[in-house]
Coordinates of N, CA, C and O in Angstrom, one line a residue:
X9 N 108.7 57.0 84.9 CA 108.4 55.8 84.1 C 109.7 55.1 83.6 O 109.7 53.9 83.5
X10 N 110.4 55.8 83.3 CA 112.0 55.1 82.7 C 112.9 54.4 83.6 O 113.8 53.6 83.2
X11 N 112.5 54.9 85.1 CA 112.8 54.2 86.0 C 112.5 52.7 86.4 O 113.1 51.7 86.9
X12 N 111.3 52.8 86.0 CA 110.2 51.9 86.5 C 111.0 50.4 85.4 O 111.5 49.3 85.7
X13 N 110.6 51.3 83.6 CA 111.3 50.1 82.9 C 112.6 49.6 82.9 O 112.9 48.6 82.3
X14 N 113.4 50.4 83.8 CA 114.9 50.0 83.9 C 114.8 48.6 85.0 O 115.5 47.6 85.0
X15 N 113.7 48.8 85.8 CA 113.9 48.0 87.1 C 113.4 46.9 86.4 O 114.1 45.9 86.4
X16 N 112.1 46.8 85.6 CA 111.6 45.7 85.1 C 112.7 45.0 84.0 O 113.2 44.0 84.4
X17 N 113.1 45.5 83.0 CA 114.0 44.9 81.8 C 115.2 44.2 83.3 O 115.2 43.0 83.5
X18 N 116.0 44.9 84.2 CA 116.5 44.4 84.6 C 116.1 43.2 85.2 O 116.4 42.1 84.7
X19 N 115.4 43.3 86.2 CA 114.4 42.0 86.5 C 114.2 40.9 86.0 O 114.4 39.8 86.5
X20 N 113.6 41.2 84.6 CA 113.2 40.1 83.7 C 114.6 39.4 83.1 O 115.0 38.2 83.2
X21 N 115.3 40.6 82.4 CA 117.1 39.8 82.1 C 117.5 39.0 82.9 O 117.7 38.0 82.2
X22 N 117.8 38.8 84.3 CA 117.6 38.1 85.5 C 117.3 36.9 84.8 O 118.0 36.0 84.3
X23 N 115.7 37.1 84.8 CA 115.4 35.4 85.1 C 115.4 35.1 83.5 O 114.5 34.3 83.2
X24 N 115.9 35.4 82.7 CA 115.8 35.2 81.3 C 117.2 34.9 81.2 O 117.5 34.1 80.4
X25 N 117.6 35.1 81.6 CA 119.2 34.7 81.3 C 119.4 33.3 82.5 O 120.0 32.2 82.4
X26 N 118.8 33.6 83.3 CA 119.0 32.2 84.3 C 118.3 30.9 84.1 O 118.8 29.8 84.5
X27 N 116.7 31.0 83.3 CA 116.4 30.3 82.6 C 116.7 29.5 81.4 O 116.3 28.5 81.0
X28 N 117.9 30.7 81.0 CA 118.1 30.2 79.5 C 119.2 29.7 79.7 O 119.4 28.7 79.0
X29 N 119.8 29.8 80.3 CA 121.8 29.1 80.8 C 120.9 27.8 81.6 O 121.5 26.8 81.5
X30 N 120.1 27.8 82.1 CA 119.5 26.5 82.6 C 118.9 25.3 81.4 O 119.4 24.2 81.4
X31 N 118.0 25.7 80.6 CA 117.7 25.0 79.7 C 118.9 25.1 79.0 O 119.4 24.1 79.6
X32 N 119.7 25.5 78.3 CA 121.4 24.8 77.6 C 122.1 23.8 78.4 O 122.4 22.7 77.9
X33 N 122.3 24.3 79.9 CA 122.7 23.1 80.6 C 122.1 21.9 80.6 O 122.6 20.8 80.4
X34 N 120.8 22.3 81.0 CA 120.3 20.6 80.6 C 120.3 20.2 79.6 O 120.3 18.9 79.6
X35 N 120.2 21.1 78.1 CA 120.4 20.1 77.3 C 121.7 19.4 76.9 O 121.9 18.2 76.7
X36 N 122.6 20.5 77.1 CA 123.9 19.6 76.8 C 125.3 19.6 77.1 O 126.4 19.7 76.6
X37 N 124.5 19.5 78.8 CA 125.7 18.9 80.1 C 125.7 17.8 80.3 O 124.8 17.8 81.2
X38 N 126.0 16.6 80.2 CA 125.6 15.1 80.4 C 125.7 15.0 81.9 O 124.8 14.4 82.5
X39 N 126.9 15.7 82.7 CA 126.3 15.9 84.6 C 125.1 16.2 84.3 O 124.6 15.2 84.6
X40 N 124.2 16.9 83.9 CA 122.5 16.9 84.1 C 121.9 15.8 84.4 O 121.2 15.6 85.4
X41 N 122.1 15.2 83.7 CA 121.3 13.4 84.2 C 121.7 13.1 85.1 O 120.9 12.7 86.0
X42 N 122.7 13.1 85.3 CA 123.2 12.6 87.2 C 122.2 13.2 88.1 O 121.4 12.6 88.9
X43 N 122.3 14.6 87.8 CA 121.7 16.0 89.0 C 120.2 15.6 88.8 O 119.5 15.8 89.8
X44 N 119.7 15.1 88.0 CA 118.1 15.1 87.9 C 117.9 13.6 88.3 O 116.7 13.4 88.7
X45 N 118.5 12.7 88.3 CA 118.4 11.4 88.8 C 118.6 11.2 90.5 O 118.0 10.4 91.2
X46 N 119.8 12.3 91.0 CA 120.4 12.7 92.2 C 118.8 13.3 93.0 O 118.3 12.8 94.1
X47 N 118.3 14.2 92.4 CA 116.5 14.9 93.0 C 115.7 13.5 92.6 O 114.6 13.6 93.2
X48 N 115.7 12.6 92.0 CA 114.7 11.6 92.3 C 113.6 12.0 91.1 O 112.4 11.7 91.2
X49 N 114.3 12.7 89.6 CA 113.2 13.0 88.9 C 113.7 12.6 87.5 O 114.8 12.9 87.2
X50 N 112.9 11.9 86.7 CA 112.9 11.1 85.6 C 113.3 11.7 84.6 O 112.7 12.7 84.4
X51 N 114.1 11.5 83.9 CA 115.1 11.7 82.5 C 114.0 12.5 81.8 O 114.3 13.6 81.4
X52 N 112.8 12.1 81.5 CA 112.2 12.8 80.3 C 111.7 14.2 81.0 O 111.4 15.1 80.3
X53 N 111.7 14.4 82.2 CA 111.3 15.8 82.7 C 112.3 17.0 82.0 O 112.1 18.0 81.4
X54 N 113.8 16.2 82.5 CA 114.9 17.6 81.9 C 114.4 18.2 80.8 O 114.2 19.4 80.7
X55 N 113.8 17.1 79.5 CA 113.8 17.4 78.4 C 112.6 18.3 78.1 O 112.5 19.2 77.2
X56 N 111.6 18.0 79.1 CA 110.3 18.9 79.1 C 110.4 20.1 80.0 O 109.8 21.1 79.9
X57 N 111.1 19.9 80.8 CA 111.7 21.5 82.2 C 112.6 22.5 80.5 O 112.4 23.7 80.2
X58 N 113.2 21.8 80.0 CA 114.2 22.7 78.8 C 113.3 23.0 78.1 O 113.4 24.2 77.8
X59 N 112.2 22.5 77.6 CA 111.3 23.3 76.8 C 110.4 24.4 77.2 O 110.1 25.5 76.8
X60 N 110.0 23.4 78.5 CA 109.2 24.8 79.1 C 109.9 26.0 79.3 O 109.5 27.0 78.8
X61 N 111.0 26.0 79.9 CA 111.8 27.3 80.0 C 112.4 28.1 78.5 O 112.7 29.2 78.3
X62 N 112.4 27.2 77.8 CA 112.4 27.8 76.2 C 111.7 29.3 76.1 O 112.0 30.5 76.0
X63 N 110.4 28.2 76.0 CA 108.9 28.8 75.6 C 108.7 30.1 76.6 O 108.4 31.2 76.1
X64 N 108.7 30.1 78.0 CA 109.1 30.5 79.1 C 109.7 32.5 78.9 O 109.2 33.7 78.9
X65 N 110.8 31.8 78.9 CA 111.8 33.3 78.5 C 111.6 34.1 77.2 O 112.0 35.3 77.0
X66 N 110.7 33.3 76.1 CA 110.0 33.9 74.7 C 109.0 34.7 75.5 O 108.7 35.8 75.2
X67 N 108.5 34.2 76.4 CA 107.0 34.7 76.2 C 107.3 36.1 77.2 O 106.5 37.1 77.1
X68 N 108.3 36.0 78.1 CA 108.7 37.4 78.7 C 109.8 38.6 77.9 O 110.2 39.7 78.2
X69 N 110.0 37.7 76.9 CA 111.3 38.8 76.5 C 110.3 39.5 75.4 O 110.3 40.7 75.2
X70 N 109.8 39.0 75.0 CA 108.9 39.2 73.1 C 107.7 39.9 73.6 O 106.7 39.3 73.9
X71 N 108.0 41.9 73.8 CA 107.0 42.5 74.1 C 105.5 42.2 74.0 O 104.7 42.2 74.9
X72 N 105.2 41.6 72.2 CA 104.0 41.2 71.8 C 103.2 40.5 72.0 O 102.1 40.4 71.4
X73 N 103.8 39.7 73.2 CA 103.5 38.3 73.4 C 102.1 39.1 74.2 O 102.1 40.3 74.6
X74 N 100.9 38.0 74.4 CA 99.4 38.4 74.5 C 100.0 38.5 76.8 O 100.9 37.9 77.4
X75 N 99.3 39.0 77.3 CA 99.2 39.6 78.8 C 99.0 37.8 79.3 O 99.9 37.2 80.0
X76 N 97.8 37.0 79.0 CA 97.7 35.8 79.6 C 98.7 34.6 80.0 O 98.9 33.7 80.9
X77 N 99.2 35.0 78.8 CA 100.2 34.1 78.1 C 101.8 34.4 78.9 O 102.5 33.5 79.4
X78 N 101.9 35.6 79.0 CA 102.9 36.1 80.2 C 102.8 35.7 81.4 O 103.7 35.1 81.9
X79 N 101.5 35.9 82.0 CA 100.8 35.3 83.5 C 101.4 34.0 83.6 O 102.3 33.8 84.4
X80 N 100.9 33.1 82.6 CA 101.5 31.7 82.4 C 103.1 31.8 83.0 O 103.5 31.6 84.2
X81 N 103.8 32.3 82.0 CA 105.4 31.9 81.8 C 105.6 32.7 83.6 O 106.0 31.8 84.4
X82 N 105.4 33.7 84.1 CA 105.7 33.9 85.2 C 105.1 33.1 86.5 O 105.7 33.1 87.6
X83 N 104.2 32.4 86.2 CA 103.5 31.3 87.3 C 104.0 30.0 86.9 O 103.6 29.1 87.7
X84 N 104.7 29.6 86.0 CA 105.9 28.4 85.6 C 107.0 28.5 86.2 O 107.6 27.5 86.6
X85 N 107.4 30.0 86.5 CA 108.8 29.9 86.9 C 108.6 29.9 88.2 O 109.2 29.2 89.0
X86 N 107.4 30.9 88.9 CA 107.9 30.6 90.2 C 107.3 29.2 90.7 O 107.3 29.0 91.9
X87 N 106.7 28.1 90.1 CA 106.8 26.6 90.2 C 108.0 26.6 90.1 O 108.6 26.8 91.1
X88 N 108.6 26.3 89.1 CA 110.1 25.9 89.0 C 110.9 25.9 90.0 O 111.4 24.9 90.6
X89 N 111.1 27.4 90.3 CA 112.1 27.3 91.4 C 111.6 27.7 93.0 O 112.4 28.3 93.8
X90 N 110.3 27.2 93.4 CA 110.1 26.7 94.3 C 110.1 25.5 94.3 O 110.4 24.8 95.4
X91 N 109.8 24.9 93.0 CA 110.2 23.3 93.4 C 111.9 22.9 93.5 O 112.5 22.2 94.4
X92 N 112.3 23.5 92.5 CA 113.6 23.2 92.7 C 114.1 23.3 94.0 O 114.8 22.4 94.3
X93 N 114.0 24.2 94.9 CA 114.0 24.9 95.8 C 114.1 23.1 97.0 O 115.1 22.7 97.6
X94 N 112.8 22.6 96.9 CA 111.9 21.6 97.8 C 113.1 20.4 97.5 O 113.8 19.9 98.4
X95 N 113.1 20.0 95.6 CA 113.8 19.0 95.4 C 115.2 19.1 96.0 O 115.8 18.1 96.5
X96 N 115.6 19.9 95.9 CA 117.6 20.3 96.5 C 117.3 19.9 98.2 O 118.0 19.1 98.9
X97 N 116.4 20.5 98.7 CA 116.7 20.5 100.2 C 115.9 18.9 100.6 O 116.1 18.5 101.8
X98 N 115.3 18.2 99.9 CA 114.6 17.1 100.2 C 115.9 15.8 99.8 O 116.0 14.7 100.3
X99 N 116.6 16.5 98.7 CA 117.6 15.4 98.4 C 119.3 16.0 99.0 O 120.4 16.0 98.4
X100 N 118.9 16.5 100.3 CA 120.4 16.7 101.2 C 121.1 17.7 100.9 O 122.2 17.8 101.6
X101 N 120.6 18.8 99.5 CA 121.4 19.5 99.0 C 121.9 20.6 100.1 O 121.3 20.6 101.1
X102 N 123.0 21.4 99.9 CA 123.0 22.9 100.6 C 122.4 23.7 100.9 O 121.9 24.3 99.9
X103 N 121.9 24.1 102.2 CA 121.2 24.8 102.1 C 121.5 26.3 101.6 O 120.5 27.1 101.4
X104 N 122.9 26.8 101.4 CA 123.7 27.5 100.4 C 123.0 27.9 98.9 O 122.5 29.0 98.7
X105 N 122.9 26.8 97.9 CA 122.4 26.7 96.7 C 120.5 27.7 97.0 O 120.0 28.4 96.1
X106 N 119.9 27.5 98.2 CA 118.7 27.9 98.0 C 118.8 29.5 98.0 O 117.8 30.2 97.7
X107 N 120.3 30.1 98.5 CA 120.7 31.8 98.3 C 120.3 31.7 96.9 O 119.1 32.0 97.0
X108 N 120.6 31.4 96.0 CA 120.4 31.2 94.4 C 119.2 31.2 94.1 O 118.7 32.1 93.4
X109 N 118.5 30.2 94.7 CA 116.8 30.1 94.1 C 116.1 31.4 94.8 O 115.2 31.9 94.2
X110 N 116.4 32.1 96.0 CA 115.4 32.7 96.2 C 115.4 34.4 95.9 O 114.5 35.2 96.0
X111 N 116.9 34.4 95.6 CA 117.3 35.8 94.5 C 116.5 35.8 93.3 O 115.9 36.6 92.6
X112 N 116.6 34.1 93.1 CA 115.6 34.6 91.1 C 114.5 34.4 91.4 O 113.9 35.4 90.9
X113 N 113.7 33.8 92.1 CA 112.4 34.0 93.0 C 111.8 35.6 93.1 O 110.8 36.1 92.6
X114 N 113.3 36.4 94.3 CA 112.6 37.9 94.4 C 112.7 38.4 93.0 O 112.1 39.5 93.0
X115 N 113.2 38.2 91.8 CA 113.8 38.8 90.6 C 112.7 38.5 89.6 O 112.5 39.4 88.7
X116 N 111.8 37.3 89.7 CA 110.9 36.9 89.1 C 109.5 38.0 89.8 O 109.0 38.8 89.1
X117 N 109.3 37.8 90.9 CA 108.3 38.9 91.7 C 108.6 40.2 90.8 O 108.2 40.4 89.7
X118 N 109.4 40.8 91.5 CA 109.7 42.6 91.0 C 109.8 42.6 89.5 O 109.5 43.7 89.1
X119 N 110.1 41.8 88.6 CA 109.9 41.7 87.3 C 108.2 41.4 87.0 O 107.7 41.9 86.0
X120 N 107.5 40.8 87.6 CA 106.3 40.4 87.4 C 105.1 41.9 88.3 O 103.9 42.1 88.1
X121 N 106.1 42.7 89.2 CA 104.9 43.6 89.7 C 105.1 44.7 88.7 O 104.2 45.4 88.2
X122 N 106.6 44.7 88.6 CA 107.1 46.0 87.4 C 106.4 45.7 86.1 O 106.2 46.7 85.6
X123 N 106.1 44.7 85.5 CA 105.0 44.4 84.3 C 104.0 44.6 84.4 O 103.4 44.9 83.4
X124 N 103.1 44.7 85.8 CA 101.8 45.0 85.8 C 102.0 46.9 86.1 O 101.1 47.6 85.8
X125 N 103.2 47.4 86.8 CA 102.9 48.7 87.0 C 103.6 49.6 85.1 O 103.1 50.6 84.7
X126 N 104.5 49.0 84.5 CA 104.7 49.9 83.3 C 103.9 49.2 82.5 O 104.8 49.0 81.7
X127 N 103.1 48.8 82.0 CA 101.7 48.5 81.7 C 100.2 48.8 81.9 O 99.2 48.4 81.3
X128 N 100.4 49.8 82.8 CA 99.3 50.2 83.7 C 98.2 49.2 84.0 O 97.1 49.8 83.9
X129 N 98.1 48.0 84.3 CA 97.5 47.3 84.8 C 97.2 47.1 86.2 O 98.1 47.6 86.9
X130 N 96.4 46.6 86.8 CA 96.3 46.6 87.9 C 96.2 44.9 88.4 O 95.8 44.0 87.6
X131 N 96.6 44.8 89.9 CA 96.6 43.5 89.9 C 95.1 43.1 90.8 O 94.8 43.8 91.8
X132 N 94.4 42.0 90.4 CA 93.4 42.4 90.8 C 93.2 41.5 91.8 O 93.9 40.4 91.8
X133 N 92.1 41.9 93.0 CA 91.9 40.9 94.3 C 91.1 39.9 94.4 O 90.1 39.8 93.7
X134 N 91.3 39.2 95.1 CA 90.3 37.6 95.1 C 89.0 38.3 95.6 O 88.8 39.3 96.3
X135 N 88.2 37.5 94.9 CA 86.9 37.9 95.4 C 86.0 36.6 96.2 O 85.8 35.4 96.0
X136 N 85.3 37.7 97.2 CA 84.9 36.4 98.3 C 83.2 35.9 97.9 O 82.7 35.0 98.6

């Protein structure tokens, strides 16, 4: 089991620290406005992408936080950076840079299956 939480904490640090160095940059890198104008996406999003990711990284770091509410912040991020993902490669970016998105992608997963396995939860199946 100590194993198990080493892989999760690690995991989660990952994308909590990459979220959070992301929301500071956008708030206050003025290149941000370039980069988010450069993807074709409107000034007021940065400021709503920095909050969501705020709110985001609380709701995975803050043990207490309610199980739904986690679900949420982990189905934000992997929107996030599959969009980001779409926006970079649709506006000519590197295809280089998507090495980046899809490490915090697998980092987001393994942190999100490691929460349902040191938890003892189960993940449950669609039903037909």
């Amino acid at each position: 089991m100590k194993k198990d939480k080493i892989i999760y904490w690690i995991a989660t640090g990952i994308i909590a620290a990459v979220m959070l160095w992301s929301a500071i940059n956008f708030s206050f890198n003025e290149e941000m406005k370039g980069a988010f104008a450069h993807l074709g996406l409107p000034g007021w999003f940065r400021i709503e992408l920095t909050v969501a990711k705020l709110l985001g990284v609380l709701a995975l770091v803050i043990p207490m936080i309610p199980h739904r509410i986690k679900e949420f912040a982990y189905f934000g991020f992997a929107i996030t950076l599959i969009s980001a993902t779409i926006a970079h490669l649709s506006s000519g970016d590197s295809v280089l840079l998507e090495i980046g998105h899809t490490f915090f992608f697998v980092s987001l997963v393994v942190s999100y299956l490691y929460y349902y396995k040191i938890n003892g939860l189960k993940l449950s199946k669609p039903s037909h």
